């Protein structure tokens, strides 16, 4: 059995990192709680959303793992091979940054 594991929003806390970089407050997030399109609901265009986060340092250094992510992956690996699923952004270095992130916070991939 192969296990497909999404990275962003499952083991990597993308939303918190994006909100910090964009300067979005907790109060603003309360108004769009649970909405996947929160940047649009807060009046941002997609370009305004992606411009400050679409770079190697963001993907590599700003995103933190969720608490317990490493153990979660280790437990999944007891069941079968884990394949990490993620979509790179428009940033050409995004995929490299995500691979480096996985190696640092999760271990060998």
Short mmCIF file of C-alpha atoms in Angstrom, two decimals:
data_model
loop_
_atom_site.label_atom_id
_atom_site.label_comp_id
_atom_site.label_asym_id
_atom_site.label_seq_id
_atom_site.Cartn_x
_atom_site.Cartn_y
_atom_site.Cartn_z
CA UNK A 1 0.00 0.00 0.00
CA UNK A 2 1.32 3.43 -0.96
CA UNK A 3 0.23 6.39 1.16
CA UNK A 4 -0.27 9.73 -0.57
CA UNK A 5 0.24 12.58 1.90
CA UNK A 6 -0.52 16.20 1.10
CA UNK A 7 2.12 18.58 2.45
CA UNK A 8 0.60 22.07 2.57
CA UNK A 9 -2.06 22.35 5.23
CA UNK A 10 -1.51 18.78 6.48
CA UNK A 11 2.07 18.61 7.77
CA UNK A 12 3.18 22.13 6.75
CA UNK A 13 1.39 25.15 8.22
CA UNK A 14 1.20 27.22 5.04
CA UNK A 15 -1.70 29.43 6.17
CA UNK A 16 0.01 30.79 9.29
CA UNK A 17 3.19 31.60 7.36
CA UNK A 18 1.24 33.26 4.55
CA UNK A 19 -0.83 35.32 6.98
CA UNK A 20 2.32 36.56 8.75
CA UNK A 21 4.02 37.56 5.50
CA UNK A 22 0.87 39.28 4.27
CA UNK A 23 0.18 41.03 7.59
CA UNK A 24 -3.27 39.46 8.01
CA UNK A 25 -4.48 39.66 11.60
CA UNK A 26 -6.27 37.00 13.64
CA UNK A 27 -9.32 39.27 13.69
CA UNK A 28 -9.38 39.40 9.89
CA UNK A 29 -9.04 35.62 9.71
CA UNK A 30 -12.02 35.19 12.04
CA UNK A 31 -14.21 36.83 9.40
CA UNK A 32 -13.21 34.23 6.78
CA UNK A 33 -12.74 31.20 9.04
CA UNK A 34 -12.75 27.93 7.13
CA UNK A 35 -12.84 29.58 3.72
CA UNK A 36 -10.18 28.27 1.31
CA UNK A 37 -10.49 31.52 -0.69
CA UNK A 38 -9.66 33.71 2.31
CA UNK A 39 -7.32 36.05 0.39
CA UNK A 40 -10.10 36.92 -2.05
CA UNK A 41 -12.61 37.30 0.77
CA UNK A 42 -10.21 39.77 2.40
CA UNK A 43 -10.12 41.83 -0.80
CA UNK A 44 -6.74 40.69 -2.16
CA UNK A 45 -6.19 39.85 -5.78
CA UNK A 46 -4.36 36.60 -6.43
CA UNK A 47 -1.30 38.59 -7.54
CA UNK A 48 -1.36 40.55 -4.27
CA UNK A 49 -1.55 37.25 -2.40
CA UNK A 50 1.23 35.43 -4.27
CA UNK A 51 3.73 38.25 -4.86
CA UNK A 52 5.16 38.39 -1.28
CA UNK A 53 5.21 34.62 -0.75
CA UNK A 54 6.22 33.30 -4.14
CA UNK A 55 9.95 33.02 -3.45
CA UNK A 56 12.46 30.45 -2.24
CA UNK A 57 12.96 31.92 1.28
CA UNK A 58 9.23 31.77 2.00
CA UNK A 59 8.83 28.12 0.97
CA UNK A 60 12.07 27.06 2.63
CA UNK A 61 12.24 29.10 5.85
CA UNK A 62 8.91 30.73 6.76
CA UNK A 63 6.67 27.66 6.89
CA UNK A 64 6.73 25.60 10.08
CA UNK A 65 5.59 22.02 10.45
CA UNK A 66 2.48 21.30 12.46
CA UNK A 67 3.19 19.90 15.91
CA UNK A 68 3.55 16.14 15.62
CA UNK A 69 4.13 16.14 11.85
CA UNK A 70 7.35 14.15 12.01
CA UNK A 71 5.79 11.49 14.25
CA UNK A 72 2.70 11.39 12.05
CA UNK A 73 4.86 10.64 9.00
CA UNK A 74 6.86 8.05 10.95
CA UNK A 75 3.64 6.32 11.99
CA UNK A 76 2.36 6.36 8.40
CA UNK A 77 5.63 4.81 7.22
CA UNK A 78 4.91 1.82 9.47
CA UNK A 79 1.89 1.17 7.26
CA UNK A 80 3.59 1.63 3.89
CA UNK A 81 5.69 3.91 1.69
CA UNK A 82 4.73 7.58 2.00
CA UNK A 83 4.63 9.73 -1.11
CA UNK A 84 4.53 13.48 -0.48
CA UNK A 85 2.07 15.38 -2.65
CA UNK A 86 2.34 19.11 -3.16
CA UNK A 87 1.92 21.61 -5.93
CA UNK A 88 4.74 24.05 -6.49
CA UNK A 89 3.85 27.69 -6.89
CA UNK A 90 4.79 29.85 -9.86
CA UNK A 91 8.22 30.36 -8.26
CA UNK A 92 10.77 28.31 -10.18
CA UNK A 93 12.64 27.46 -6.95
CA UNK A 94 9.53 26.40 -5.02
CA UNK A 95 9.93 22.66 -5.63
CA UNK A 96 13.58 22.74 -4.48
CA UNK A 97 12.59 24.70 -1.38
CA UNK A 98 9.81 22.26 -0.51
CA UNK A 99 12.16 19.27 -0.89
CA UNK A 100 14.72 20.95 1.39
CA UNK A 101 11.93 21.75 3.87
CA UNK A 102 10.77 18.13 3.94
CA UNK A 103 14.29 16.86 4.50
CA UNK A 104 14.84 19.28 7.40
CA UNK A 105 11.56 18.81 9.23
CA UNK A 106 10.49 15.29 8.26
CA UNK A 107 13.74 13.50 7.46
CA UNK A 108 14.77 11.43 4.47
CA UNK A 109 12.23 11.49 1.71
#
